[in-house]
């Protein structure tokens, strides 16, 4: 069916159920950023495939809300459909309840619907309150029309689960469960339901392949003070994993039984994170609910020594692959080779796949040449794929999943002559990247207190970017990990030793070009002073930053010194893993300014 035919089929179902509107969000029952195909209902109904967005359909209109990362992509993908693009955070853009209030003012039905199983309790509760203010609109949460109209809907994944060895994890599952229970007692909770798939994988030292680019598996984990139950389709558990779970004291029940497990939960109370737990499951609980944040999210952000060493090994492998790619690209540009965005992506992935312990990419590669570099989350398709000419800038944001760790790196590469504007913008971004990486801060400071360091120079020229400056990175887990991050909006998550976080400022000029430079950083001790411990950032990423676009005269001496020291470290660390030709190329790429 075309998108408009799908909308028509949905409206037929809505009419049968006397619904005035249906809301499709981007989440699944586990509130994941990346969702299995089975739950990509928003993409199916709208055709928009960005990771963030909400589609709303009434009997007479359709609209899709997304953020600045996807404005250009959404405009292209929604063209020819009924969907109107709603640009979040821009003046004049109504909220979803406001828009529904306007659209349904004269509607006989005042009932809106959304799937309570695929939306968090916090989202649904807020939506109920906001809809009530818009002319008394009500929300129904027990109806999923996709069961009837999505005839070729992909099944829930059934891929096998595997053990993540202690040689990579650094802490066994019984130890993690003890720490979780101690944290629960501090929150005056007897148990908790874990819905986040990466939290479950981390707790149990298990990995899977149910979610694109993320080594996780679809399941729930119910932890009480005396027992632990994994809710999962049992066909996914090989004999060794079943034996392992038994030895760890973890019971197994069917995935579909989680609501019944919550209904029969026997402790006095249970911790449920309303931002993680689905509204339907929250309503299934019969005991007292302690509403609070899961302690696991913060626990897994602090890497133990084994995980940190794993990160270092993964970064060496990734750095070797990147050096081989950059040397190959430099030699192929402008000599008659037909290079495109997709072919570059394929080449880099192939080079990473040669590395020991490679399992997958960590997200879909963003390879944007020229004006495509200004599309923040651009992903080349056969329809949009363009050739790389020997001029201008190429923005390459990519990463990999290794058994040792997860990588995330962005380099903006000069593939030929540049304009003065391109060089100036590149230098602004690089200076912001360096200043944030150089930051010294007291233990417990939040990333939002440091974010300005990356933006200060561009702000002075009236320039900015609307995405966050950095996010946590998992250890062979999700490439996006929280709660700590760098961003303008206030997020009071303290930084402590052992955390990993990206540093990725950028500037994007629509229709012209974009620049982003990204390293993954490790938080390490700096000094113990009169005012307590101070911390610093150590770059984990090992890859040269292109020197050719830099306007050296615009750089401060401290910025030049940082870059020279970083490049010396890249050269010293990677050289033993390279042949003579690649070492020579790397030495030139890391030459001091």
Coordinates of C-alpha atoms in Angstrom, one line a residue, residues 161-478:
X161 CA 20.9 -14.9 23.1
X162 CA 24.6 -15.4 23.9
X163 CA 26.7 -15.1 27.1
X164 CA 29.0 -12.0 27.3
X165 CA 32.1 -13.4 29.0
X166 CA 33.5 -12.1 32.2
X167 CA 36.7 -11.4 30.4
X168 CA 34.8 -8.5 28.7
X169 CA 32.2 -7.7 31.4
X170 CA 34.5 -7.5 34.4
X171 CA 31.7 -8.2 36.9
X172 CA 29.5 -11.2 37.2
X173 CA 25.7 -11.1 37.3
X174 CA 25.3 -12.2 41.0
X175 CA 27.5 -9.2 42.0
X176 CA 25.4 -6.8 39.8
X177 CA 22.2 -8.1 41.2
X178 CA 23.5 -7.6 44.8
X179 CA 24.4 -4.0 43.9
X180 CA 21.0 -3.4 42.3
X181 CA 19.2 -4.7 45.4
X182 CA 21.3 -2.5 47.6
X183 CA 20.4 0.5 45.5
X184 CA 16.7 -0.4 45.6
X185 CA 16.8 -0.5 49.4
X186 CA 18.2 3.0 49.4
X187 CA 15.2 4.0 47.4
X188 CA 12.9 2.2 49.8
X189 CA 11.9 -0.3 47.1
X190 CA 11.6 -4.1 47.4
X191 CA 12.0 -4.8 43.8
X192 CA 11.8 -3.4 40.2
X193 CA 10.8 -4.2 36.7
X194 CA 13.6 -3.6 34.2
X195 CA 12.2 -2.7 30.7
X196 CA 15.2 -1.1 29.0
X197 CA 16.9 -3.8 26.9
X198 CA 20.4 -2.5 27.4
X199 CA 19.9 -2.5 31.2
X200 CA 18.8 -6.2 31.0
X201 CA 21.7 -7.2 28.8
X202 CA 24.2 -5.4 31.1
X203 CA 22.7 -6.9 34.3
X204 CA 22.7 -10.5 33.0
X205 CA 26.0 -10.3 31.0
X206 CA 24.1 -11.5 27.9
X207 CA 23.9 -10.1 24.4
X208 CA 21.6 -10.6 21.4
X209 CA 20.8 -9.4 17.9
X210 CA 17.1 -8.4 18.2
X211 CA 17.7 -4.7 17.5
X212 CA 19.5 -3.2 14.6
X213 CA 23.1 -2.1 15.6
X214 CA 22.4 -2.9 19.3
X215 CA 23.5 -6.2 20.9
X216 CA 20.3 -6.6 23.0
X217 CA 17.4 -9.0 23.1
X218 CA 13.7 -8.4 23.6
X219 CA 12.8 -9.3 27.2
X220 CA 11.8 -8.0 30.7
X221 CA 13.6 -8.6 34.0
X222 CA 11.7 -8.6 37.3
X223 CA 13.9 -8.3 40.3
X224 CA 12.7 -8.7 43.9
X225 CA 14.7 -9.1 47.1
X226 CA 14.7 -12.8 46.9
X227 CA 14.3 -13.8 43.2
X228 CA 14.9 -12.7 39.6
X229 CA 12.8 -13.6 36.6
X230 CA 13.6 -13.1 33.0
X231 CA 10.6 -12.8 30.7
X232 CA 11.6 -13.9 27.2
X233 CA 10.5 -16.2 24.4
X234 CA 12.3 -19.3 25.6
X235 CA 13.2 -20.4 22.0
X236 CA 15.8 -17.7 22.2
X237 CA 17.8 -19.4 25.0
X238 CA 20.4 -22.0 23.9
X239 CA 21.2 -24.7 26.4
X240 CA 24.4 -23.0 27.7
X241 CA 22.5 -19.8 28.3
X242 CA 19.7 -21.6 30.2
X243 CA 22.3 -23.3 32.4
X244 CA 24.1 -20.0 32.9
X245 CA 20.9 -18.3 34.0
X246 CA 20.1 -21.2 36.4
X247 CA 23.6 -20.9 38.0
X248 CA 23.0 -17.1 38.4
X249 CA 19.7 -17.7 40.2
X250 CA 17.6 -16.3 37.4
X251 CA 14.2 -17.9 36.6
X252 CA 12.7 -17.8 33.1
X253 CA 9.1 -17.2 32.1
X254 CA 7.4 -16.5 28.8
X255 CA 7.7 -12.9 27.4
X256 CA 3.9 -12.6 27.1
X257 CA 3.5 -13.4 30.9
X258 CA 5.2 -10.2 32.2
X259 CA 1.8 -8.4 32.9
X260 CA 0.7 -11.5 34.9
X261 CA 4.0 -11.5 36.7
X262 CA 3.5 -7.9 37.8
X263 CA -0.1 -8.7 38.8
X264 CA 1.1 -11.6 41.0
X265 CA 4.2 -9.7 42.3
X266 CA 4.4 -10.5 46.1
X267 CA 6.7 -7.9 47.7
X268 CA 5.3 -4.9 49.5
X269 CA 6.2 -2.4 46.8
X270 CA 8.0 -2.2 43.4
X271 CA 10.1 0.5 41.8
X272 CA 8.9 1.5 38.3
X273 CA 10.5 4.2 36.2
X274 CA 7.6 6.0 34.6
X275 CA 9.9 7.1 31.8
X276 CA 10.8 3.5 31.0
X277 CA 7.9 1.4 32.0
X278 CA 4.9 1.2 29.6
X279 CA 1.6 2.6 30.8
X280 CA -0.1 -0.8 30.4
X281 CA 2.4 -2.5 32.6
X282 CA 2.3 0.2 35.2
X283 CA -1.5 -0.3 35.4
X284 CA -1.0 -4.1 35.8
X285 CA 0.7 -3.7 39.2
X286 CA -1.4 -4.4 42.3
X287 CA 1.2 -3.4 44.9
X288 CA 2.4 0.0 45.9
X289 CA 4.4 1.6 43.2
X290 CA 7.6 3.6 44.0
X291 CA 8.0 5.9 41.0
X292 CA 11.7 6.6 40.5
X293 CA 14.6 6.2 38.1
X294 CA 16.2 2.8 37.6
X295 CA 19.5 2.6 39.4
X296 CA 20.9 0.4 36.6
X297 CA 21.1 3.2 34.0
X298 CA 23.6 5.0 36.1
X299 CA 25.5 1.9 37.3
X300 CA 26.3 0.8 33.8
X301 CA 27.6 4.2 32.7
X302 CA 30.5 3.8 35.1
X303 CA 32.9 1.4 33.5
X304 CA 35.0 -1.0 35.5
X305 CA 38.7 -1.5 34.7
X306 CA 38.0 -4.5 32.5
X307 CA 35.5 -2.5 30.5
X308 CA 37.8 0.5 30.2
X309 CA 40.6 -1.7 28.8
X310 CA 38.1 -3.2 26.4
X311 CA 37.3 0.3 25.2
X312 CA 41.0 0.9 24.6
X313 CA 41.4 -2.2 22.6
X314 CA 38.2 -1.4 20.5
X315 CA 39.5 2.1 19.8
X316 CA 42.8 0.7 18.5
X317 CA 41.0 -1.6 16.1
X318 CA 38.7 1.2 15.0
X319 CA 41.6 3.6 14.6
X320 CA 43.4 1.1 12.4
X321 CA 40.3 0.7 10.2
X322 CA 39.8 4.5 10.0
X323 CA 43.5 5.0 9.0
X324 CA 43.2 2.4 6.3
X325 CA 40.0 4.0 5.1
X326 CA 41.3 7.6 5.1
X327 CA 44.5 6.6 3.2
X328 CA 42.5 4.7 0.7
X329 CA 40.1 7.6 0.2
X330 CA 42.9 10.1 -0.3
X331 CA 44.4 8.0 -3.0
X332 CA 41.1 7.3 -4.8
X333 CA 39.7 10.9 -4.8
X334 CA 40.1 12.6 -8.2
X335 CA 41.8 9.8 -10.1
X336 CA 38.8 8.5 -12.0
X337 CA 37.4 6.2 -9.3
X338 CA 33.6 6.4 -9.1
X339 CA 33.1 7.0 -5.3
X340 CA 29.7 7.6 -3.8
X341 CA 28.4 8.0 -0.3
X342 CA 27.2 4.4 -0.2
X343 CA 30.4 3.0 -1.6
X344 CA 32.4 4.8 1.1
X345 CA 30.1 3.5 3.8
X346 CA 30.6 -0.1 2.4
X347 CA 34.4 0.3 2.2
X348 CA 34.7 1.5 5.8
X349 CA 32.4 -1.2 7.1
X350 CA 34.4 -3.8 5.3
X351 CA 37.7 -2.5 6.8
X352 CA 36.1 -2.6 10.3
X353 CA 34.8 -6.2 9.7
X354 CA 38.5 -7.2 9.2
X355 CA 39.2 -6.4 12.9
X356 CA 39.1 -9.1 15.5
X357 CA 35.9 -9.1 17.6
X358 CA 33.9 -7.1 15.1
X359 CA 30.2 -7.8 15.4
X360 CA 28.3 -5.0 13.7
X361 CA 28.2 -1.3 13.1
X362 CA 26.9 0.6 16.1
X363 CA 24.5 2.8 14.1
X364 CA 23.7 3.5 10.5
X365 CA 26.7 5.4 9.0
X366 CA 26.1 9.1 8.2
X367 CA 28.2 9.7 5.1
X368 CA 27.1 13.1 3.8
X369 CA 29.0 14.8 1.0
X370 CA 28.6 18.6 0.3
X371 CA 25.1 19.8 1.0
X372 CA 24.1 16.3 2.4
X373 CA 26.6 17.0 5.3
X374 CA 24.1 19.7 6.5
X375 CA 21.5 17.0 7.1
X376 CA 22.4 16.1 10.6
X377 CA 21.2 12.5 10.6
X378 CA 21.5 11.9 6.8
X379 CA 21.6 8.3 5.7
X380 CA 22.3 7.7 2.0
X381 CA 19.9 5.7 0.0
X382 CA 20.1 4.5 -3.6
X383 CA 17.8 7.5 -4.5
X384 CA 19.9 10.1 -2.7
X385 CA 23.4 8.6 -3.2
X386 CA 25.7 11.1 -4.9
X387 CA 29.2 10.9 -6.3
X388 CA 32.1 12.3 -4.3
X389 CA 33.9 15.0 -6.3
X390 CA 37.4 16.2 -5.6
X391 CA 36.2 19.4 -3.8
X392 CA 34.6 20.5 -0.6
X393 CA 33.8 18.6 2.6
X394 CA 32.7 15.1 3.5
X395 CA 31.0 14.5 6.9
X396 CA 31.5 10.9 8.1
X397 CA 29.9 9.8 11.3
X398 CA 30.2 6.1 12.0
X399 CA 31.0 3.4 14.6
X400 CA 31.2 -0.3 15.3
X401 CA 30.3 -2.9 17.8
X402 CA 33.3 -5.0 19.0
X403 CA 33.2 -7.6 21.7
X404 CA 35.5 -5.2 23.6
X405 CA 33.5 -2.1 23.3
X406 CA 31.4 0.3 21.2
X407 CA 32.9 3.1 19.0
X408 CA 31.4 6.4 17.7
X409 CA 33.5 8.8 15.7
X410 CA 32.9 11.7 13.3
X411 CA 35.5 13.2 11.0
X412 CA 34.9 15.9 8.5
X413 CA 37.2 15.4 5.6
X414 CA 38.5 17.8 2.9
X415 CA 38.2 15.9 -0.4
X416 CA 39.6 18.8 -2.4
X417 CA 39.8 22.6 -2.5
X418 CA 37.8 24.5 0.1
X419 CA 36.2 27.9 0.3
X420 CA 37.3 30.4 3.0
X421 CA 33.8 29.9 4.6
X422 CA 34.3 26.1 4.8
X423 CA 37.7 26.5 6.4
X424 CA 36.4 29.1 8.9
X425 CA 33.4 27.0 9.9
X426 CA 35.6 23.9 10.3
X427 CA 38.0 25.8 12.6
X428 CA 35.1 27.1 14.7
X429 CA 33.9 23.5 15.3
X430 CA 37.3 22.1 15.9
X431 CA 38.1 24.8 18.5
X432 CA 34.8 24.0 20.3
X433 CA 35.7 20.3 20.3
X434 CA 39.1 21.0 21.7
X435 CA 37.9 23.4 24.4
X436 CA 35.4 20.9 25.7
X437 CA 37.9 18.0 25.6
X438 CA 40.3 20.2 27.7
X439 CA 37.8 20.9 30.4
X440 CA 38.8 20.4 34.0
X441 CA 35.8 20.1 36.4
X442 CA 34.9 19.2 39.9
X443 CA 33.5 15.7 40.5
X444 CA 29.7 15.7 40.1
X445 CA 29.5 18.6 37.7
X446 CA 26.8 18.1 35.0
X447 CA 27.5 18.1 31.3
X448 CA 25.1 21.0 30.8
X449 CA 27.4 23.1 32.8
X450 CA 30.2 22.4 30.3
X451 CA 28.3 22.5 27.1
X452 CA 29.0 26.2 26.5
X453 CA 32.7 25.4 26.0
X454 CA 31.9 23.7 22.7
X455 CA 29.6 26.5 21.5
X456 CA 31.3 29.6 22.7
X457 CA 33.1 30.6 19.5
X458 CA 30.2 29.9 17.2
X459 CA 27.8 31.7 19.5
X460 CA 29.9 34.9 19.1
X461 CA 29.1 34.7 15.4
X462 CA 25.4 34.0 15.8
X463 CA 25.9 30.3 14.9
X464 CA 24.6 27.2 16.8
X465 CA 23.5 23.6 16.5
X466 CA 20.3 22.2 17.9
X467 CA 21.4 18.7 18.9
X468 CA 23.3 17.7 22.0
X469 CA 27.0 18.0 22.2
X470 CA 27.6 14.5 23.6
X471 CA 26.1 11.3 25.0
X472 CA 27.3 8.3 26.9
X473 CA 28.5 5.2 25.1
X474 CA 27.9 1.6 26.1
X475 CA 30.5 -1.2 26.5
X476 CA 29.4 -3.5 23.6
X477 CA 25.9 -2.1 24.2
X478 CA 23.9 0.9 22.9

